[in-house]
PDB file of C-alpha atoms in Angstrom:
ATOM      1  CA  UNK A   1      84.795  80.221  53.171  1.00 81.00           C
ATOM      2  CA  UNK A   2      88.523  79.465  53.072  1.00 91.00           C
ATOM      3  CA  UNK A   3      89.332  76.107  54.747  1.00 96.00           C
ATOM      4  CA  UNK A   4      92.706  77.437  55.851  1.00 96.00           C
ATOM      5  CA  UNK A   5      91.185  80.087  58.102  1.00 98.00           C
ATOM      6  CA  UNK A   6      91.681  79.512  61.852  1.00 99.00           C
ATOM      7  CA  UNK A   7      89.200  78.090  64.343  1.00 99.00           C
ATOM      8  CA  UNK A   8      88.337  80.494  67.121  1.00 99.00           C
ATOM      9  CA  UNK A   9      88.142  79.362  70.715  1.00 99.00           C
ATOM     10  CA  UNK A  10      86.652  81.528  73.497  1.00 98.00           C
ATOM     11  CA  UNK A  11      86.414  81.177  77.226  1.00 98.00           C
ATOM     12  CA  UNK A  12      85.893  83.454  80.226  1.00 97.00           C
ATOM     13  CA  UNK A  13      89.605  82.912  80.835  1.00 97.00           C
ATOM     14  CA  UNK A  14      92.013  80.046  80.597  1.00 98.00           C
ATOM     15  CA  UNK A  15      89.713  77.111  81.297  1.00 98.00           C
ATOM     16  CA  UNK A  16      88.834  76.519  77.655  1.00 98.00           C
ATOM     17  CA  UNK A  17      92.460  75.566  77.011  1.00 98.00           C
ATOM     18  CA  UNK A  18      91.423  72.137  78.376  1.00 98.00           C
ATOM     19  CA  UNK A  19      89.004  71.920  75.463  1.00 98.00           C
ATOM     20  CA  UNK A  20      91.560  73.282  72.957  1.00 99.00           C
ATOM     21  CA  UNK A  21      93.949  70.501  73.918  1.00 98.00           C
ATOM     22  CA  UNK A  22      91.381  67.860  72.897  1.00 97.00           C
ATOM     23  CA  UNK A  23      90.617  69.665  69.621  1.00 98.00           C
ATOM     24  CA  UNK A  24      94.343  69.769  68.695  1.00 98.00           C
ATOM     25  CA  UNK A  25      94.560  66.022  69.325  1.00 97.00           C
ATOM     26  CA  UNK A  26      91.678  65.394  66.954  1.00 98.00           C
ATOM     27  CA  UNK A  27      92.465  68.129  64.448  1.00 98.00           C
ATOM     28  CA  UNK A  28      96.237  68.773  64.651  1.00 98.00           C
ATOM     29  CA  UNK A  29      96.441  70.395  61.193  1.00 98.00           C
ATOM     30  CA  UNK A  30      94.013  73.209  61.934  1.00 98.00           C
ATOM     31  CA  UNK A  31      95.043  76.718  62.907  1.00 98.00           C
ATOM     32  CA  UNK A  32      93.660  78.073  66.177  1.00 99.00           C
ATOM     33  CA  UNK A  33      93.133  81.455  67.799  1.00 99.00           C
ATOM     34  CA  UNK A  34      92.231  81.251  71.509  1.00 99.00           C
ATOM     35  CA  UNK A  35      90.707  84.302  73.162  1.00 99.00           C
ATOM     36  CA  UNK A  36      90.494  84.308  76.952  1.00 98.00           C
ATOM     37  CA  UNK A  37      88.522  87.029  78.693  1.00 98.00           C
ATOM     38  CA  UNK A  38      90.529  86.783  81.881  1.00 97.00           C
ATOM     39  CA  UNK A  39      89.956  90.476  82.649  1.00 97.00           C
ATOM     40  CA  UNK A  40      86.273  89.610  83.410  1.00 97.00           C
ATOM     41  CA  UNK A  41      86.779  86.077  84.808  1.00 94.00           C
ATOM     42  CA  UNK A  42      84.998  84.368  86.382  1.00 94.00           C
ATOM     43  CA  UNK A  43      81.723  84.564  84.465  1.00 95.00           C
ATOM     44  CA  UNK A  44      80.013  82.089  86.791  1.00 92.00           C
ATOM     45  CA  UNK A  45      79.274  84.695  89.453  1.00 91.00           C
ATOM     46  CA  UNK A  46      77.997  87.396  87.065  1.00 94.00           C
ATOM     47  CA  UNK A  47      74.370  88.255  86.149  1.00 95.00           C
ATOM     48  CA  UNK A  48      72.956  86.588  83.073  1.00 95.00           C
ATOM     49  CA  UNK A  49      72.707  89.724  81.010  1.00 97.00           C
ATOM     50  CA  UNK A  50      76.365  90.580  81.687  1.00 98.00           C
ATOM     51  CA  UNK A  51      77.478  87.099  80.694  1.00 97.00           C
ATOM     52  CA  UNK A  52      75.565  87.402  77.389  1.00 98.00           C
ATOM     53  CA  UNK A  53      77.088  90.813  76.669  1.00 98.00           C
ATOM     54  CA  UNK A  54      80.653  89.722  77.500  1.00 98.00           C
ATOM     55  CA  UNK A  55      80.279  86.474  75.486  1.00 98.00           C
ATOM     56  CA  UNK A  56      78.977  88.254  72.361  1.00 99.00           C
ATOM     57  CA  UNK A  57      81.779  90.782  72.594  1.00 98.00           C
ATOM     58  CA  UNK A  58      84.381  88.056  72.733  1.00 98.00           C
ATOM     59  CA  UNK A  59      82.864  86.135  69.858  1.00 98.00           C
ATOM     60  CA  UNK A  60      82.754  89.395  67.837  1.00 98.00           C
ATOM     61  CA  UNK A  61      86.471  89.743  68.439  1.00 98.00           C
ATOM     62  CA  UNK A  62      87.103  86.295  66.971  1.00 99.00           C
ATOM     63  CA  UNK A  63      84.830  86.996  64.026  1.00 98.00           C
ATOM     64  CA  UNK A  64      86.874  90.116  63.317  1.00 98.00           C
ATOM     65  CA  UNK A  65      89.987  87.921  63.169  1.00 98.00           C
ATOM     66  CA  UNK A  66      88.381  86.003  60.282  1.00 98.00           C
ATOM     67  CA  UNK A  67      87.729  82.614  61.918  1.00 99.00           C
ATOM     68  CA  UNK A  68      85.820  79.855  60.096  1.00 99.00           C
ATOM     69  CA  UNK A  69      84.151  78.550  63.264  1.00 99.00           C
ATOM     70  CA  UNK A  70      83.851  79.409  66.914  1.00 99.00           C
ATOM     71  CA  UNK A  71      83.985  77.025  69.897  1.00 99.00           C
ATOM     72  CA  UNK A  72      82.473  78.479  73.012  1.00 99.00           C
ATOM     73  CA  UNK A  73      84.744  76.584  75.362  1.00 98.00           C
ATOM     74  CA  UNK A  74      83.000  77.810  78.489  1.00 98.00           C
ATOM     75  CA  UNK A  75      79.965  76.100  80.060  1.00 96.00           C
ATOM     76  CA  UNK A  76      78.681  79.345  81.613  1.00 95.00           C
ATOM     77  CA  UNK A  77      78.909  81.250  78.284  1.00 97.00           C
ATOM     78  CA  UNK A  78      77.330  78.364  76.371  1.00 97.00           C
ATOM     79  CA  UNK A  79      74.313  78.097  78.717  1.00 94.00           C
ATOM     80  CA  UNK A  80      73.818  81.870  78.798  1.00 95.00           C
ATOM     81  CA  UNK A  81      74.702  83.076  75.315  1.00 97.00           C
ATOM     82  CA  UNK A  82      74.854  80.314  72.700  1.00 97.00           C
ATOM     83  CA  UNK A  83      71.369  81.040  71.309  1.00 97.00           C
ATOM     84  CA  UNK A  84      72.017  84.755  71.040  1.00 98.00           C
ATOM     85  CA  UNK A  85      75.371  84.103  69.376  1.00 98.00           C
ATOM     86  CA  UNK A  86      73.881  81.725  66.769  1.00 98.00           C
ATOM     87  CA  UNK A  87      71.054  84.230  66.088  1.00 98.00           C
ATOM     88  CA  UNK A  88      73.627  87.006  65.479  1.00 98.00           C
ATOM     89  CA  UNK A  89      76.051  84.939  63.332  1.00 98.00           C
ATOM     90  CA  UNK A  90      73.740  82.748  61.270  1.00 98.00           C
ATOM     91  CA  UNK A  91      76.402  81.744  58.689  1.00 96.00           C
ATOM     92  CA  UNK A  92      79.121  80.852  61.211  1.00 98.00           C
ATOM     93  CA  UNK A  93      79.373  77.397  62.877  1.00 98.00           C
ATOM     94  CA  UNK A  94      79.247  78.050  66.665  1.00 99.00           C
ATOM     95  CA  UNK A  95      79.794  74.999  68.884  1.00 99.00           C
ATOM     96  CA  UNK A  96      79.134  75.097  72.608  1.00 98.00           C
ATOM     97  CA  UNK A  97      79.880  72.887  75.529  1.00 97.00           C
ATOM     98  CA  UNK A  98      77.701  71.474  78.289  1.00 91.00           C
ATOM     99  CA  UNK A  99      78.320  69.219  81.297  1.00 94.00           C
ATOM    100  CA  UNK A 100      78.798  65.625  80.251  1.00 95.00           C
ATOM    101  CA  UNK A 101      75.894  64.383  82.372  1.00 95.00           C
ATOM    102  CA  UNK A 102      74.562  62.034  79.681  1.00 93.00           C
ATOM    103  CA  UNK A 103      78.002  60.403  79.320  1.00 94.00           C
ATOM    104  CA  UNK A 104      78.184  59.865  83.087  1.00 96.00           C
ATOM    105  CA  UNK A 105      74.656  58.512  83.315  1.00 94.00           C
ATOM    106  CA  UNK A 106      75.088  56.195  80.375  1.00 93.00           C
ATOM    107  CA  UNK A 107      78.353  54.785  81.740  1.00 91.00           C
ATOM    108  CA  UNK A 108      76.954  53.770  85.129  1.00 86.00           C
ATOM    109  CA  UNK A 109      73.917  52.220  86.782  1.00 85.00           C
ATOM    110  CA  UNK A 110      71.883  54.461  89.083  1.00 83.00           C
ATOM    111  CA  UNK A 111      74.517  55.661  91.537  1.00 92.00           C
ATOM    112  CA  UNK A 112      75.259  59.112  92.751  1.00 96.00           C
ATOM    113  CA  UNK A 113      76.680  61.605  90.242  1.00 97.00           C
ATOM    114  CA  UNK A 114      78.461  64.680  91.461  1.00 98.00           C
ATOM    115  CA  UNK A 115      78.286  67.722  89.080  1.00 98.00           C
ATOM    116  CA  UNK A 116      80.901  70.379  89.688  1.00 98.00           C
ATOM    117  CA  UNK A 117      80.131  73.632  87.851  1.00 96.00           C
ATOM    118  CA  UNK A 118      79.757  77.414  88.309  1.00 94.00           C
ATOM    119  CA  UNK A 119      76.738  78.920  90.012  1.00 93.00           C
ATOM    120  CA  UNK A 120      75.557  80.417  86.679  1.00 92.00           C
ATOM    121  CA  UNK A 121      75.768  77.101  84.836  1.00 94.00           C
ATOM    122  CA  UNK A 122      73.850  75.273  87.562  1.00 95.00           C
ATOM    123  CA  UNK A 123      71.183  77.974  87.586  1.00 92.00           C
ATOM    124  CA  UNK A 124      70.543  78.027  83.845  1.00 91.00           C
ATOM    125  CA  UNK A 125      67.587  76.336  82.143  1.00 91.00           C
ATOM    126  CA  UNK A 126      69.961  74.454  79.789  1.00 90.00           C
ATOM    127  CA  UNK A 127      71.572  72.583  82.677  1.00 94.00           C
ATOM    128  CA  UNK A 128      68.337  72.101  84.608  1.00 94.00           C
ATOM    129  CA  UNK A 129      66.712  70.423  81.626  1.00 94.00           C
ATOM    130  CA  UNK A 130      69.672  67.983  81.583  1.00 93.00           C
ATOM    131  CA  UNK A 131      69.354  67.567  85.363  1.00 94.00           C
ATOM    132  CA  UNK A 132      65.638  66.763  85.158  1.00 94.00           C
ATOM    133  CA  UNK A 133      66.222  64.331  82.318  1.00 93.00           C
ATOM    134  CA  UNK A 134      68.860  62.250  84.137  1.00 92.00           C
ATOM    135  CA  UNK A 135      67.758  62.742  87.757  1.00 91.00           C
ATOM    136  CA  UNK A 136      65.070  60.037  87.584  1.00 87.00           C
ATOM    137  CA  UNK A 137      65.962  57.015  89.726  1.00 87.00           C
ATOM    138  CA  UNK A 138      69.387  58.377  90.709  1.00 92.00           C
ATOM    139  CA  UNK A 139      70.863  61.124  92.900  1.00 94.00           C
ATOM    140  CA  UNK A 140      72.651  64.004  91.195  1.00 96.00           C
ATOM    141  CA  UNK A 141      74.543  66.308  93.535  1.00 97.00           C
ATOM    142  CA  UNK A 142      75.314  69.867  92.361  1.00 97.00           C
ATOM    143  CA  UNK A 143      78.256  71.836  93.698  1.00 97.00           C
ATOM    144  CA  UNK A 144      79.916  75.085  92.605  1.00 96.00           C
ATOM    145  CA  UNK A 145      83.651  75.790  93.167  1.00 96.00           C
ATOM    146  CA  UNK A 146      84.010  79.478  92.346  1.00 88.00           C
ATOM    147  CA  UNK A 147      87.473  79.932  93.844  1.00 95.00           C
ATOM    148  CA  UNK A 148      88.879  77.104  91.695  1.00 97.00           C
ATOM    149  CA  UNK A 149      88.514  79.261  88.603  1.00 96.00           C
ATOM    150  CA  UNK A 150      90.620  82.001  90.245  1.00 96.00           C
ATOM    151  CA  UNK A 151      93.248  79.412  91.303  1.00 97.00           C
ATOM    152  CA  UNK A 152      93.555  78.234  87.698  1.00 97.00           C
ATOM    153  CA  UNK A 153      93.653  81.795  86.405  1.00 96.00           C
ATOM    154  CA  UNK A 154      96.498  82.595  88.817  1.00 97.00           C
ATOM    155  CA  UNK A 155      98.472  79.516  87.753  1.00 97.00           C
ATOM    156  CA  UNK A 156      98.383  78.138  91.306  1.00 98.00           C
ATOM    157  CA  UNK A 157      96.743  74.759  90.861  1.00 97.00           C
ATOM    158  CA  UNK A 158      99.578  72.797  92.411  1.00 96.00           C
ATOM    159  CA  UNK A 159     100.001  75.218  95.249  1.00 98.00           C
ATOM    160  CA  UNK A 160      96.387  75.900  96.346  1.00 98.00           C
ATOM    161  CA  UNK A 161      93.769  73.639  94.713  1.00 98.00           C
ATOM    162  CA  UNK A 162      94.097  70.550  96.961  1.00 98.00           C
ATOM    163  CA  UNK A 163      93.600  72.419 100.239  1.00 98.00           C
ATOM    164  CA  UNK A 164      90.741  74.443  98.770  1.00 99.00           C
ATOM    165  CA  UNK A 165      89.016  71.287  97.372  1.00 99.00           C
ATOM    166  CA  UNK A 166      89.505  69.374 100.609  1.00 98.00           C
ATOM    167  CA  UNK A 167      87.655  72.081 102.499  1.00 98.00           C
ATOM    168  CA  UNK A 168      84.895  72.703  99.886  1.00 98.00           C
ATOM    169  CA  UNK A 169      84.165  68.998  99.388  1.00 98.00           C
ATOM    170  CA  UNK A 170      84.468  67.800 102.949  1.00 97.00           C
ATOM    171  CA  UNK A 171      80.693  67.197 103.214  1.00 96.00           C
ATOM    172  CA  UNK A 172      80.387  65.523  99.808  1.00 96.00           C
ATOM    173  CA  UNK A 173      79.440  61.815  99.879  1.00 94.00           C
ATOM    174  CA  UNK A 174      82.322  59.514  99.033  1.00 90.00           C
ATOM    175  CA  UNK A 175      80.158  56.731  97.556  1.00 94.00           C
ATOM    176  CA  UNK A 176      79.989  58.392  94.165  1.00 97.00           C
ATOM    177  CA  UNK A 177      79.446  56.557  90.933  1.00 97.00           C
ATOM    178  CA  UNK A 178      81.046  59.363  88.862  1.00 98.00           C
ATOM    179  CA  UNK A 179      82.012  63.011  88.748  1.00 98.00           C
ATOM    180  CA  UNK A 180      81.109  65.492  86.025  1.00 98.00           C
ATOM    181  CA  UNK A 181      83.272  68.600  85.498  1.00 98.00           C
ATOM    182  CA  UNK A 182      80.899  71.223  84.261  1.00 97.00           C
ATOM    183  CA  UNK A 183      83.373  74.060  84.065  1.00 97.00           C
ATOM    184  CA  UNK A 184      86.323  73.979  81.644  1.00 98.00           C
ATOM    185  CA  UNK A 185      88.709  75.380  84.292  1.00 98.00           C
ATOM    186  CA  UNK A 186      88.160  72.339  86.550  1.00 98.00           C
ATOM    187  CA  UNK A 187      90.051  69.707  84.428  1.00 98.00           C
ATOM    188  CA  UNK A 188      93.246  71.419  85.347  1.00 98.00           C
ATOM    189  CA  UNK A 189      92.645  70.290  88.922  1.00 98.00           C
ATOM    190  CA  UNK A 190      91.495  66.810  87.969  1.00 98.00           C
ATOM    191  CA  UNK A 191      94.306  65.095  89.905  1.00 97.00           C
ATOM    192  CA  UNK A 192      93.464  67.072  93.044  1.00 98.00           C
ATOM    193  CA  UNK A 193      89.762  66.383  92.713  1.00 98.00           C
ATOM    194  CA  UNK A 194      90.529  62.628  92.458  1.00 98.00           C
ATOM    195  CA  UNK A 195      92.890  62.829  95.437  1.00 98.00           C
ATOM    196  CA  UNK A 196      90.122  64.391  97.582  1.00 98.00           C
ATOM    197  CA  UNK A 197      87.114  62.345  96.418  1.00 98.00           C
ATOM    198  CA  UNK A 198      88.661  59.016  95.443  1.00 96.00           C
ATOM    199  CA  UNK A 199      91.081  57.903  92.804  1.00 96.00           C
ATOM    200  CA  UNK A 200      88.767  55.119  91.549  1.00 96.00           C
ATOM    201  CA  UNK A 201      85.841  57.425  90.710  1.00 97.00           C
ATOM    202  CA  UNK A 202      85.583  58.139  86.955  1.00 97.00           C
ATOM    203  CA  UNK A 203      85.593  61.783  85.947  1.00 98.00           C
ATOM    204  CA  UNK A 204      83.853  63.094  82.806  1.00 98.00           C
ATOM    205  CA  UNK A 205      83.982  66.434  81.009  1.00 97.00           C
ATOM    206  CA  UNK A 206      82.646  67.666  77.681  1.00 96.00           C
ATOM    207  CA  UNK A 207      85.941  68.414  75.890  1.00 97.00           C
ATOM    208  CA  UNK A 208      86.123  65.337  73.724  1.00 96.00           C
ATOM    209  CA  UNK A 209      82.465  65.565  72.719  1.00 96.00           C
ATOM    210  CA  UNK A 210      82.882  69.204  71.643  1.00 98.00           C
ATOM    211  CA  UNK A 211      85.939  68.314  69.600  1.00 98.00           C
ATOM    212  CA  UNK A 212      84.103  65.475  67.859  1.00 98.00           C
ATOM    213  CA  UNK A 213      81.243  67.837  67.069  1.00 98.00           C
ATOM    214  CA  UNK A 214      83.653  70.469  65.719  1.00 98.00           C
ATOM    215  CA  UNK A 215      85.215  67.921  63.387  1.00 98.00           C
ATOM    216  CA  UNK A 216      81.841  66.641  62.255  1.00 98.00           C
ATOM    217  CA  UNK A 217      80.592  70.152  61.355  1.00 98.00           C
ATOM    218  CA  UNK A 218      83.810  71.091  59.542  1.00 98.00           C
ATOM    219  CA  UNK A 219      83.614  67.798  57.609  1.00 98.00           C
ATOM    220  CA  UNK A 220      79.959  68.329  56.662  1.00 97.00           C
ATOM    221  CA  UNK A 221      80.700  71.840  55.449  1.00 97.00           C
ATOM    222  CA  UNK A 222      83.894  70.786  53.599  1.00 97.00           C
ATOM    223  CA  UNK A 223      85.922  73.184  55.744  1.00 98.00           C
ATOM    224  CA  UNK A 224      88.586  70.864  57.133  1.00 98.00           C
ATOM    225  CA  UNK A 225      92.138  72.172  56.668  1.00 98.00           C
ATOM    226  CA  UNK A 226      93.746  69.767  54.188  1.00 95.00           C
ATOM    227  CA  UNK A 227      97.317  70.738  55.058  1.00 95.00           C
ATOM    228  CA  UNK A 228      99.653  67.985  56.206  1.00 94.00           C
ATOM    229  CA  UNK A 229     101.559  70.419  58.421  1.00 96.00           C
ATOM    230  CA  UNK A 230     100.938  70.936  62.109  1.00 96.00           C
ATOM    231  CA  UNK A 231      98.670  73.954  62.552  1.00 97.00           C
ATOM    232  CA  UNK A 232      99.479  77.187  64.419  1.00 97.00           C
ATOM    233  CA  UNK A 233      98.160  78.175  67.851  1.00 98.00           C
ATOM    234  CA  UNK A 234      97.806  81.775  68.840  1.00 98.00           C
ATOM    235  CA  UNK A 235      96.720  83.043  72.266  1.00 98.00           C
ATOM    236  CA  UNK A 236      95.021  86.383  72.876  1.00 98.00           C
ATOM    237  CA  UNK A 237      93.669  87.663  76.177  1.00 98.00           C
ATOM    238  CA  UNK A 238      91.712  90.656  77.380  1.00 98.00           C
ATOM    239  CA  UNK A 239      94.346  91.226  80.100  1.00 97.00           C
ATOM    240  CA  UNK A 240      96.883  91.682  77.281  1.00 93.00           C
ATOM    241  CA  UNK A 241      99.836  90.780  79.537  1.00 96.00           C
ATOM    242  CA  UNK A 242     102.878  88.700  78.730  1.00 96.00           C
ATOM    243  CA  UNK A 243     102.337  86.708  81.962  1.00 97.00           C
ATOM    244  CA  UNK A 244      98.794  85.524  81.004  1.00 97.00           C
ATOM    245  CA  UNK A 245      99.991  84.477  77.497  1.00 97.00           C
ATOM    246  CA  UNK A 246     102.898  82.533  78.974  1.00 97.00           C
ATOM    247  CA  UNK A 247     100.541  80.819  81.385  1.00 97.00           C
ATOM    248  CA  UNK A 248      98.245  79.931  78.500  1.00 98.00           C
ATOM    249  CA  UNK A 249     101.044  78.104  76.669  1.00 97.00           C
ATOM    250  CA  UNK A 250     102.058  76.453  79.970  1.00 96.00           C
ATOM    251  CA  UNK A 251      98.487  75.114  80.479  1.00 97.00           C
ATOM    252  CA  UNK A 252      98.354  73.887  76.879  1.00 97.00           C
ATOM    253  CA  UNK A 253     101.525  71.943  77.315  1.00 91.00           C
ATOM    254  CA  UNK A 254     100.600  70.308  80.687  1.00 78.00           C
ATOM    255  CA  UNK A 255     100.491  66.556  80.496  1.00 57.00           C
TER     256      UNK A 255
END
């Protein structure tokens, strides 16, 4: 396979751009195609079979573009469809993401961990095996924030997320050891989550871990782009509107 081919990123919408940002930091010379299925977002409230079907369709789109690897930059799609995707595309590296629960548990003692994710992610066996592994001797609190996905998709994080989070998290304990963001949309409201729950509480997500895994796999398979030039970034979206593409670039460039 040609090492100069792009890496495909897929998410239910725009959330996976938070993962793409980390990958670009680690692999700046790679070319990227990001496909967001915003037309069908959010995935987190959809039935399992529908999430699998939508995910495979999106991955097929990226495969048709000639990508050398696919990053499923969506926790919901990873937990629901990663096995089916790998079974279908046996010769293609497909990297998924999962809530950084291990990272949070390893970094603390035995305090309370809050996991924020979609309903579908929290219901899946993949997450619950993680939950059962790290729930011994500590309290792990699970909470979904479905409207936060829509707020990010609408480009209204600054305008609406704080008030929404303040209401949704009003009964959440404040004596937390750490917070895990188990949806790739949520990092775009990281400042607002900290403002509501406490500025001193560490927040973890899986973006850096996925990027390291991507680099490791490309290195093992001798597929790293050897160009010294900064790579290209191309956004595609199922909504196929100028507004959603412009918002994609805006989210990518947020500090």
